Amino acid sequence: SKEIRRHHGISELGAAINSLPNFDEYLAKVVTILTDMFRAERAAILLTVNESSNVSFEVAGTRNFTTEELEQFNEGGFRELALAAIDRREPIIVADPRNIRKLLKLDGDGTRIRSLAIIPCLIDNRSIGLIYMDNRLLKRIFSKNDVMIMTAIATQLSLAFRTASLY
């Protein structure tokens, strides 16, 4: 059930934090937990890179993305949607595939994404990155009830990034 997946995922996240000395291993574990916990098909942890007035994204951890798909985070509608989540400092959850196509500015069946979640990772109210999850098979897999848990995970991840940057 969904509740069991949530509890199991939270427990695994707590155990994964102990692997912090190997940060890449920790990030790989986090994206795996996210996909399992929320039934996401794909997940990515992206860091914001601020170069002058231009913000871009650098992949820190990923599951089930091709290189070409990851490049889309720095282009067009994907980038605009990610920047909107960061600017608003709030998660964006989209359950209707028609809304996803409109938000990503895609024509017709340009995407098969059926559910989408973008959660900003914040430290001191400043974005350091985001968690991106989607599913190309199932719609409405992310609920408003999931947002609180997703936000808590993003906070934990932000603190892990801060801790890792100190070492």
Short mmCIF file of N, CA and C in Angstrom, two decimals:
data_model
loop_
_atom_site.label_atom_id
_atom_site.label_comp_id
_atom_site.label_asym_id
_atom_site.label_seq_id
_atom_site.Cartn_x
_atom_site.Cartn_y
_atom_site.Cartn_z
N SER A 1 0.83 -1.19 0.00
CA SER A 1 0.00 0.00 0.00
C SER A 1 0.88 1.25 0.00
N LYS A 2 0.24 2.36 -0.26
CA LYS A 2 0.95 3.63 -0.33
C LYS A 2 1.58 3.99 1.01
N GLU A 3 0.85 3.76 2.10
CA GLU A 3 1.37 4.08 3.43
C GLU A 3 2.59 3.24 3.77
N ILE A 4 2.57 1.99 3.42
CA ILE A 4 3.71 1.11 3.69
C ILE A 4 4.92 1.58 2.88
N ARG A 5 4.72 1.95 1.60
CA ARG A 5 5.82 2.46 0.78
C ARG A 5 6.41 3.72 1.39
N ARG A 6 5.55 4.61 1.89
CA ARG A 6 6.02 5.85 2.51
C ARG A 6 6.89 5.56 3.73
N HIS A 7 6.38 4.73 4.62
CA HIS A 7 7.12 4.42 5.85
C HIS A 7 8.44 3.72 5.53
N HIS A 8 8.40 2.81 4.61
CA HIS A 8 9.61 2.09 4.20
C HIS A 8 10.62 3.07 3.59
N GLY A 9 10.14 3.98 2.74
CA GLY A 9 11.02 4.96 2.10
C GLY A 9 11.66 5.89 3.11
N ILE A 10 10.88 6.36 4.08
CA ILE A 10 11.42 7.25 5.11
C ILE A 10 12.48 6.52 5.93
N SER A 11 12.21 5.28 6.25
CA SER A 11 13.19 4.48 6.99
C SER A 11 14.48 4.31 6.19
N GLU A 12 14.34 4.02 4.89
CA GLU A 12 15.53 3.85 4.04
C GLU A 12 16.31 5.16 3.90
N LEU A 13 15.61 6.29 3.81
CA LEU A 13 16.30 7.58 3.73
C LEU A 13 17.13 7.83 4.98
N GLY A 14 16.57 7.48 6.13
CA GLY A 14 17.31 7.64 7.38
C GLY A 14 18.57 6.80 7.39
N ALA A 15 18.48 5.58 6.90
CA ALA A 15 19.65 4.70 6.85
C ALA A 15 20.66 5.19 5.80
N ALA A 16 20.17 5.73 4.70
CA ALA A 16 21.06 6.17 3.61
C ALA A 16 21.93 7.34 4.03
N ILE A 17 21.45 8.17 4.94
CA ILE A 17 22.22 9.34 5.34
C ILE A 17 23.55 8.92 5.95
N ASN A 18 23.62 7.70 6.48
CA ASN A 18 24.87 7.21 7.06
C ASN A 18 25.95 6.97 6.02
N SER A 19 25.58 6.94 4.74
CA SER A 19 26.57 6.73 3.68
C SER A 19 27.10 8.06 3.15
N LEU A 20 26.88 9.15 3.90
CA LEU A 20 27.30 10.47 3.46
C LEU A 20 28.76 10.58 3.04
N PRO A 21 29.70 9.89 3.67
CA PRO A 21 31.08 10.03 3.16
C PRO A 21 31.19 9.69 1.68
N ASN A 22 30.35 8.79 1.19
CA ASN A 22 30.30 8.49 -0.24
C ASN A 22 29.03 9.15 -0.78
N PHE A 23 29.14 10.42 -1.13
CA PHE A 23 27.97 11.21 -1.47
C PHE A 23 27.28 10.73 -2.75
N ASP A 24 28.04 10.27 -3.74
CA ASP A 24 27.43 9.76 -4.97
C ASP A 24 26.57 8.53 -4.68
N GLU A 25 27.04 7.69 -3.77
CA GLU A 25 26.26 6.51 -3.37
C GLU A 25 24.97 6.93 -2.67
N TYR A 26 25.08 7.95 -1.83
CA TYR A 26 23.91 8.49 -1.14
C TYR A 26 22.87 9.01 -2.14
N LEU A 27 23.32 9.80 -3.14
CA LEU A 27 22.40 10.35 -4.13
C LEU A 27 21.75 9.25 -4.95
N ALA A 28 22.51 8.24 -5.32
CA ALA A 28 21.95 7.10 -6.06
C ALA A 28 20.88 6.41 -5.23
N LYS A 29 21.13 6.27 -3.95
CA LYS A 29 20.15 5.64 -3.06
C LYS A 29 18.89 6.50 -2.94
N VAL A 30 19.07 7.81 -2.84
CA VAL A 30 17.92 8.72 -2.72
C VAL A 30 17.02 8.63 -3.95
N VAL A 31 17.58 8.67 -5.16
CA VAL A 31 16.71 8.61 -6.35
C VAL A 31 16.02 7.25 -6.45
N THR A 32 16.67 6.19 -6.01
CA THR A 32 16.02 4.87 -6.00
C THR A 32 14.87 4.86 -5.00
N ILE A 33 15.10 5.41 -3.82
CA ILE A 33 14.03 5.47 -2.80
C ILE A 33 12.87 6.31 -3.30
N LEU A 34 13.16 7.44 -3.94
CA LEU A 34 12.09 8.31 -4.44
C LEU A 34 11.23 7.59 -5.47
N THR A 35 11.86 6.89 -6.41
CA THR A 35 11.07 6.20 -7.43
C THR A 35 10.21 5.10 -6.80
N ASP A 36 10.76 4.39 -5.84
CA ASP A 36 9.99 3.33 -5.18
C ASP A 36 8.89 3.90 -4.30
N MET A 37 9.22 4.92 -3.55
CA MET A 37 8.29 5.49 -2.57
C MET A 37 7.07 6.13 -3.22
N PHE A 38 7.29 6.82 -4.34
CA PHE A 38 6.20 7.56 -4.97
C PHE A 38 5.74 6.96 -6.29
N ARG A 39 6.22 5.76 -6.61
CA ARG A 39 5.88 5.06 -7.86
C ARG A 39 6.26 5.89 -9.09
N ALA A 40 7.31 6.68 -8.95
CA ALA A 40 7.81 7.44 -10.09
C ALA A 40 8.57 6.48 -11.00
N GLU A 41 8.46 6.71 -12.27
CA GLU A 41 9.23 5.91 -13.22
C GLU A 41 10.67 6.42 -13.30
N ARG A 42 10.80 7.74 -13.22
CA ARG A 42 12.12 8.37 -13.33
C ARG A 42 12.27 9.41 -12.24
N ALA A 43 13.52 9.63 -11.83
CA ALA A 43 13.80 10.66 -10.83
C ALA A 43 15.17 11.25 -11.11
N ALA A 44 15.32 12.53 -10.77
CA ALA A 44 16.61 13.20 -10.92
C ALA A 44 16.76 14.22 -9.80
N ILE A 45 17.99 14.35 -9.34
CA ILE A 45 18.35 15.41 -8.41
C ILE A 45 19.23 16.36 -9.20
N LEU A 46 18.78 17.60 -9.29
CA LEU A 46 19.48 18.61 -10.08
C LEU A 46 19.94 19.74 -9.19
N LEU A 47 21.17 20.19 -9.39
CA LEU A 47 21.70 21.33 -8.66
C LEU A 47 21.61 22.57 -9.53
N THR A 48 21.30 23.69 -8.91
CA THR A 48 21.27 24.94 -9.67
C THR A 48 22.69 25.47 -9.79
N VAL A 49 23.00 25.94 -10.98
CA VAL A 49 24.30 26.56 -11.26
C VAL A 49 24.01 27.98 -11.69
N ASN A 50 24.47 28.94 -10.91
CA ASN A 50 24.23 30.36 -11.21
C ASN A 50 25.46 30.95 -11.86
N GLU A 51 25.35 31.22 -13.14
CA GLU A 51 26.42 31.89 -13.88
C GLU A 51 25.88 33.22 -14.35
N SER A 52 26.38 34.29 -13.76
CA SER A 52 25.89 35.65 -13.95
C SER A 52 24.39 35.66 -13.73
N SER A 53 23.59 36.00 -14.72
CA SER A 53 22.13 36.06 -14.53
C SER A 53 21.45 34.81 -15.08
N ASN A 54 22.22 33.84 -15.55
CA ASN A 54 21.66 32.64 -16.16
C ASN A 54 21.74 31.46 -15.19
N VAL A 55 20.60 30.83 -14.94
CA VAL A 55 20.55 29.65 -14.09
C VAL A 55 20.47 28.42 -14.98
N SER A 56 21.31 27.45 -14.69
CA SER A 56 21.22 26.17 -15.39
C SER A 56 21.23 25.06 -14.34
N PHE A 57 21.05 23.84 -14.80
CA PHE A 57 20.97 22.70 -13.89
C PHE A 57 22.05 21.69 -14.20
N GLU A 58 22.64 21.17 -13.13
CA GLU A 58 23.66 20.14 -13.23
C GLU A 58 23.11 18.88 -12.56
N VAL A 59 23.22 17.76 -13.23
CA VAL A 59 22.68 16.51 -12.71
C VAL A 59 23.57 16.00 -11.58
N ALA A 60 22.96 15.76 -10.41
CA ALA A 60 23.70 15.23 -9.27
C ALA A 60 23.40 13.74 -9.07
N GLY A 61 22.18 13.32 -9.42
CA GLY A 61 21.78 11.93 -9.29
C GLY A 61 20.60 11.68 -10.19
N THR A 62 20.50 10.48 -10.72
CA THR A 62 19.41 10.20 -11.67
C THR A 62 19.07 8.72 -11.70
N ARG A 63 17.86 8.45 -12.13
CA ARG A 63 17.42 7.07 -12.36
C ARG A 63 16.49 7.05 -13.57
N ASN A 64 16.83 6.21 -14.53
CA ASN A 64 16.00 5.92 -15.70
C ASN A 64 15.88 7.07 -16.71
N PHE A 65 16.90 7.92 -16.80
CA PHE A 65 16.94 8.97 -17.81
C PHE A 65 18.06 8.68 -18.80
N THR A 66 17.83 9.05 -20.06
CA THR A 66 18.92 9.03 -21.04
C THR A 66 19.65 10.37 -20.95
N THR A 67 20.83 10.44 -21.51
CA THR A 67 21.59 11.69 -21.53
C THR A 67 20.81 12.78 -22.24
N GLU A 68 20.16 12.43 -23.35
CA GLU A 68 19.38 13.41 -24.11
C GLU A 68 18.21 13.94 -23.29
N GLU A 69 17.56 13.07 -22.54
CA GLU A 69 16.44 13.51 -21.71
C GLU A 69 16.91 14.46 -20.62
N LEU A 70 18.07 14.20 -20.05
CA LEU A 70 18.60 15.08 -19.00
C LEU A 70 18.95 16.46 -19.54
N GLU A 71 19.37 16.53 -20.79
CA GLU A 71 19.71 17.82 -21.39
C GLU A 71 18.50 18.73 -21.50
N GLN A 72 17.29 18.16 -21.53
CA GLN A 72 16.07 18.95 -21.64
C GLN A 72 15.83 19.85 -20.42
N PHE A 73 16.46 19.54 -19.29
CA PHE A 73 16.26 20.37 -18.11
C PHE A 73 16.85 21.77 -18.29
N ASN A 74 17.70 21.95 -19.25
CA ASN A 74 18.29 23.26 -19.52
C ASN A 74 17.72 23.89 -20.77
N GLU A 75 16.55 23.39 -21.22
CA GLU A 75 15.95 23.90 -22.45
C GLU A 75 14.44 24.09 -22.27
N GLY A 76 13.90 25.04 -22.97
CA GLY A 76 12.47 25.23 -23.17
C GLY A 76 11.58 25.06 -21.95
N GLY A 77 10.48 24.34 -22.17
CA GLY A 77 9.44 24.20 -21.16
C GLY A 77 9.88 23.51 -19.89
N PHE A 78 10.74 22.49 -20.01
CA PHE A 78 11.23 21.81 -18.81
C PHE A 78 11.97 22.80 -17.92
N ARG A 79 12.85 23.59 -18.53
CA ARG A 79 13.65 24.57 -17.79
C ARG A 79 12.74 25.62 -17.15
N GLU A 80 11.77 26.11 -17.91
CA GLU A 80 10.85 27.13 -17.40
C GLU A 80 10.04 26.61 -16.22
N LEU A 81 9.59 25.36 -16.30
CA LEU A 81 8.82 24.79 -15.21
C LEU A 81 9.68 24.60 -13.96
N ALA A 82 10.92 24.14 -14.15
CA ALA A 82 11.85 23.98 -13.03
C ALA A 82 12.15 25.34 -12.39
N LEU A 83 12.39 26.35 -13.22
CA LEU A 83 12.66 27.70 -12.69
C LEU A 83 11.44 28.27 -11.96
N ALA A 84 10.24 27.94 -12.43
CA ALA A 84 9.02 28.40 -11.76
C ALA A 84 8.93 27.81 -10.35
N ALA A 85 9.26 26.53 -10.21
CA ALA A 85 9.24 25.90 -8.88
C ALA A 85 10.26 26.55 -7.96
N ILE A 86 11.42 26.87 -8.51
CA ILE A 86 12.48 27.51 -7.73
C ILE A 86 12.08 28.94 -7.35
N ASP A 87 11.54 29.69 -8.31
CA ASP A 87 11.14 31.08 -8.04
C ASP A 87 10.02 31.13 -6.99
N ARG A 88 9.07 30.21 -7.10
CA ARG A 88 7.94 30.18 -6.15
C ARG A 88 8.34 29.56 -4.82
N ARG A 89 9.44 28.81 -4.83
CA ARG A 89 9.90 28.08 -3.64
C ARG A 89 8.83 27.12 -3.14
N GLU A 90 8.12 26.54 -4.09
CA GLU A 90 7.04 25.59 -3.79
C GLU A 90 7.09 24.45 -4.78
N PRO A 91 6.68 23.26 -4.33
CA PRO A 91 6.62 22.12 -5.26
C PRO A 91 5.57 22.36 -6.34
N ILE A 92 5.81 21.76 -7.49
CA ILE A 92 4.82 21.75 -8.57
C ILE A 92 4.47 20.28 -8.81
N ILE A 93 3.19 19.98 -8.68
CA ILE A 93 2.69 18.64 -8.92
C ILE A 93 1.66 18.74 -10.04
N VAL A 94 1.84 17.96 -11.11
CA VAL A 94 0.91 17.99 -12.23
C VAL A 94 0.45 16.56 -12.49
N ALA A 95 -0.85 16.35 -12.43
CA ALA A 95 -1.40 15.00 -12.57
C ALA A 95 -2.07 14.75 -13.92
N ASP A 96 -2.39 15.80 -14.66
CA ASP A 96 -3.11 15.66 -15.92
C ASP A 96 -2.14 15.81 -17.09
N PRO A 97 -2.02 14.78 -17.93
CA PRO A 97 -1.08 14.85 -19.07
C PRO A 97 -1.31 16.05 -19.98
N ARG A 98 -2.56 16.50 -20.14
CA ARG A 98 -2.82 17.67 -20.99
C ARG A 98 -2.19 18.92 -20.39
N ASN A 99 -2.24 19.05 -19.07
CA ASN A 99 -1.61 20.20 -18.41
C ASN A 99 -0.09 20.13 -18.53
N ILE A 100 0.47 18.93 -18.48
CA ILE A 100 1.92 18.77 -18.62
C ILE A 100 2.35 19.24 -20.00
N ARG A 101 1.63 18.82 -21.04
CA ARG A 101 1.98 19.25 -22.40
C ARG A 101 1.92 20.76 -22.52
N LYS A 102 0.88 21.36 -21.90
CA LYS A 102 0.73 22.82 -21.97
C LYS A 102 1.85 23.52 -21.19
N LEU A 103 2.15 23.04 -19.98
CA LEU A 103 3.20 23.66 -19.16
C LEU A 103 4.57 23.52 -19.80
N LEU A 104 4.81 22.39 -20.45
CA LEU A 104 6.10 22.17 -21.08
C LEU A 104 6.16 22.74 -22.49
N LYS A 105 5.03 23.34 -22.91
CA LYS A 105 4.93 23.97 -24.24
C LYS A 105 5.23 22.97 -25.35
N LEU A 106 4.59 21.82 -25.26
CA LEU A 106 4.75 20.78 -26.27
C LEU A 106 3.47 20.67 -27.08
N ASP A 107 3.60 20.39 -28.35
CA ASP A 107 2.44 20.23 -29.22
C ASP A 107 1.99 18.78 -29.22
N GLY A 108 0.69 18.59 -29.31
CA GLY A 108 0.13 17.25 -29.47
C GLY A 108 0.66 16.26 -28.47
N ASP A 109 1.20 15.17 -28.97
CA ASP A 109 1.71 14.11 -28.12
C ASP A 109 3.23 14.19 -27.98
N GLY A 110 3.76 15.40 -27.86
CA GLY A 110 5.20 15.59 -27.79
C GLY A 110 5.84 14.98 -26.57
N THR A 111 5.06 14.64 -25.59
CA THR A 111 5.60 13.97 -24.40
C THR A 111 4.64 12.90 -23.96
N ARG A 112 5.20 11.88 -23.37
CA ARG A 112 4.35 10.83 -22.82
C ARG A 112 4.29 10.94 -21.30
N ILE A 113 4.76 12.01 -20.74
CA ILE A 113 4.74 12.18 -19.29
C ILE A 113 3.29 12.30 -18.84
N ARG A 114 2.91 11.47 -17.88
CA ARG A 114 1.53 11.45 -17.42
C ARG A 114 1.38 11.99 -15.99
N SER A 115 2.47 11.99 -15.23
CA SER A 115 2.50 12.56 -13.87
C SER A 115 3.86 13.21 -13.68
N LEU A 116 3.88 14.33 -12.96
CA LEU A 116 5.13 15.08 -12.81
C LEU A 116 5.18 15.76 -11.45
N ALA A 117 6.37 15.76 -10.83
CA ALA A 117 6.57 16.46 -9.56
C ALA A 117 7.94 17.14 -9.60
N ILE A 118 7.98 18.41 -9.21
CA ILE A 118 9.22 19.16 -9.10
C ILE A 118 9.23 19.78 -7.71
N ILE A 119 10.25 19.45 -6.92
CA ILE A 119 10.32 19.92 -5.55
C ILE A 119 11.63 20.68 -5.36
N PRO A 120 11.58 21.98 -5.05
CA PRO A 120 12.82 22.73 -4.86
C PRO A 120 13.53 22.31 -3.57
N CYS A 121 14.85 22.31 -3.61
CA CYS A 121 15.69 22.06 -2.44
C CYS A 121 16.20 23.42 -1.97
N LEU A 122 15.82 23.81 -0.76
CA LEU A 122 16.12 25.15 -0.27
C LEU A 122 17.01 25.11 0.97
N ILE A 123 17.92 26.07 1.05
CA ILE A 123 18.70 26.33 2.25
C ILE A 123 18.61 27.82 2.49
N ASP A 124 18.19 28.19 3.69
CA ASP A 124 18.02 29.61 4.03
C ASP A 124 17.19 30.34 2.98
N ASN A 125 16.11 29.69 2.55
CA ASN A 125 15.18 30.22 1.56
C ASN A 125 15.83 30.49 0.19
N ARG A 126 16.97 29.87 -0.05
CA ARG A 126 17.68 30.00 -1.33
C ARG A 126 17.74 28.62 -1.96
N SER A 127 17.43 28.55 -3.23
CA SER A 127 17.41 27.27 -3.93
C SER A 127 18.82 26.80 -4.25
N ILE A 128 19.08 25.53 -3.92
CA ILE A 128 20.35 24.92 -4.31
C ILE A 128 20.13 23.87 -5.39
N GLY A 129 18.86 23.56 -5.67
CA GLY A 129 18.55 22.56 -6.67
C GLY A 129 17.11 22.13 -6.58
N LEU A 130 16.84 20.95 -7.13
CA LEU A 130 15.48 20.42 -7.10
C LEU A 130 15.47 18.91 -7.28
N ILE A 131 14.36 18.35 -6.87
CA ILE A 131 14.08 16.94 -7.13
C ILE A 131 13.02 16.92 -8.22
N TYR A 132 13.26 16.13 -9.25
CA TYR A 132 12.31 15.98 -10.35
C TYR A 132 11.90 14.51 -10.40
N MET A 133 10.61 14.25 -10.47
CA MET A 133 10.09 12.89 -10.64
C MET A 133 8.98 12.91 -11.66
N ASP A 134 8.89 11.85 -12.45
CA ASP A 134 7.76 11.74 -13.37
C ASP A 134 7.43 10.28 -13.61
N ASN A 135 6.33 10.09 -14.31
CA ASN A 135 5.90 8.75 -14.72
C ASN A 135 5.27 8.89 -16.10
N ARG A 136 5.76 8.10 -17.05
CA ARG A 136 5.23 8.15 -18.41
C ARG A 136 4.13 7.12 -18.63
N LEU A 137 3.83 6.33 -17.61
CA LEU A 137 2.84 5.27 -17.75
C LEU A 137 1.55 5.55 -16.98
N LEU A 138 1.68 6.09 -15.78
CA LEU A 138 0.52 6.28 -14.90
C LEU A 138 0.27 7.75 -14.64
N LYS A 139 -1.00 8.14 -14.66
CA LYS A 139 -1.32 9.52 -14.33
C LYS A 139 -1.83 9.59 -12.89
N ARG A 140 -1.73 10.78 -12.34
CA ARG A 140 -2.21 11.07 -10.99
C ARG A 140 -1.55 10.22 -9.89
N ILE A 141 -0.25 9.93 -10.05
CA ILE A 141 0.41 9.14 -9.01
C ILE A 141 0.90 10.01 -7.86
N PHE A 142 1.07 11.32 -8.10
CA PHE A 142 1.51 12.23 -7.05
C PHE A 142 0.30 12.99 -6.53
N SER A 143 0.10 12.94 -5.23
CA SER A 143 -1.06 13.62 -4.64
C SER A 143 -0.59 14.82 -3.82
N LYS A 144 -1.55 15.65 -3.47
CA LYS A 144 -1.23 16.78 -2.61
C LYS A 144 -0.73 16.30 -1.25
N ASN A 145 -1.19 15.12 -0.82
CA ASN A 145 -0.72 14.56 0.44
C ASN A 145 0.75 14.18 0.37
N ASP A 146 1.24 13.86 -0.81
CA ASP A 146 2.65 13.51 -0.98
C ASP A 146 3.57 14.73 -0.86
N VAL A 147 3.03 15.91 -1.08
CA VAL A 147 3.84 17.13 -1.13
C VAL A 147 4.58 17.34 0.19
N MET A 148 3.93 17.11 1.32
CA MET A 148 4.57 17.33 2.61
C MET A 148 5.77 16.39 2.78
N ILE A 149 5.62 15.15 2.39
CA ILE A 149 6.72 14.19 2.50
C ILE A 149 7.82 14.55 1.51
N MET A 150 7.44 14.91 0.28
CA MET A 150 8.44 15.30 -0.73
C MET A 150 9.24 16.51 -0.27
N THR A 151 8.55 17.47 0.34
CA THR A 151 9.22 18.68 0.82
C THR A 151 10.18 18.34 1.96
N ALA A 152 9.78 17.44 2.85
CA ALA A 152 10.67 17.01 3.93
C ALA A 152 11.91 16.31 3.37
N ILE A 153 11.73 15.50 2.35
CA ILE A 153 12.86 14.82 1.72
C ILE A 153 13.78 15.84 1.06
N ALA A 154 13.20 16.83 0.40
CA ALA A 154 14.01 17.88 -0.24
C ALA A 154 14.80 18.66 0.82
N THR A 155 14.21 18.89 1.97
CA THR A 155 14.91 19.58 3.06
C THR A 155 16.07 18.73 3.57
N GLN A 156 15.82 17.44 3.76
CA GLN A 156 16.89 16.54 4.21
C GLN A 156 18.02 16.50 3.18
N LEU A 157 17.65 16.45 1.91
CA LEU A 157 18.65 16.43 0.85
C LEU A 157 19.46 17.74 0.83
N SER A 158 18.78 18.86 1.02
CA SER A 158 19.47 20.16 1.07
C SER A 158 20.49 20.20 2.20
N LEU A 159 20.10 19.69 3.35
CA LEU A 159 21.03 19.65 4.48
C LEU A 159 22.20 18.73 4.21
N ALA A 160 21.95 17.62 3.51
CA ALA A 160 23.03 16.71 3.15
C ALA A 160 24.01 17.39 2.19
N PHE A 161 23.49 18.18 1.25
CA PHE A 161 24.37 18.93 0.34
C PHE A 161 25.21 19.94 1.13
N ARG A 162 24.57 20.62 2.05
CA ARG A 162 25.31 21.60 2.86
C ARG A 162 26.41 20.90 3.67
N THR A 163 26.07 19.78 4.30
CA THR A 163 27.06 19.04 5.08
C THR A 163 28.20 18.55 4.20
N ALA A 164 27.86 18.01 3.03
CA ALA A 164 28.89 17.50 2.13
C ALA A 164 29.82 18.62 1.65
N SER A 165 29.27 19.83 1.48
CA SER A 165 30.10 20.94 1.00
C SER A 165 31.08 21.40 2.07
N LEU A 166 30.84 21.06 3.34
CA LEU A 166 31.73 21.44 4.41
C LEU A 166 32.97 20.54 4.46
N TYR A 167 32.89 19.37 3.82
CA TYR A 167 34.00 18.41 3.88
C TYR A 167 34.82 18.41 2.66
#
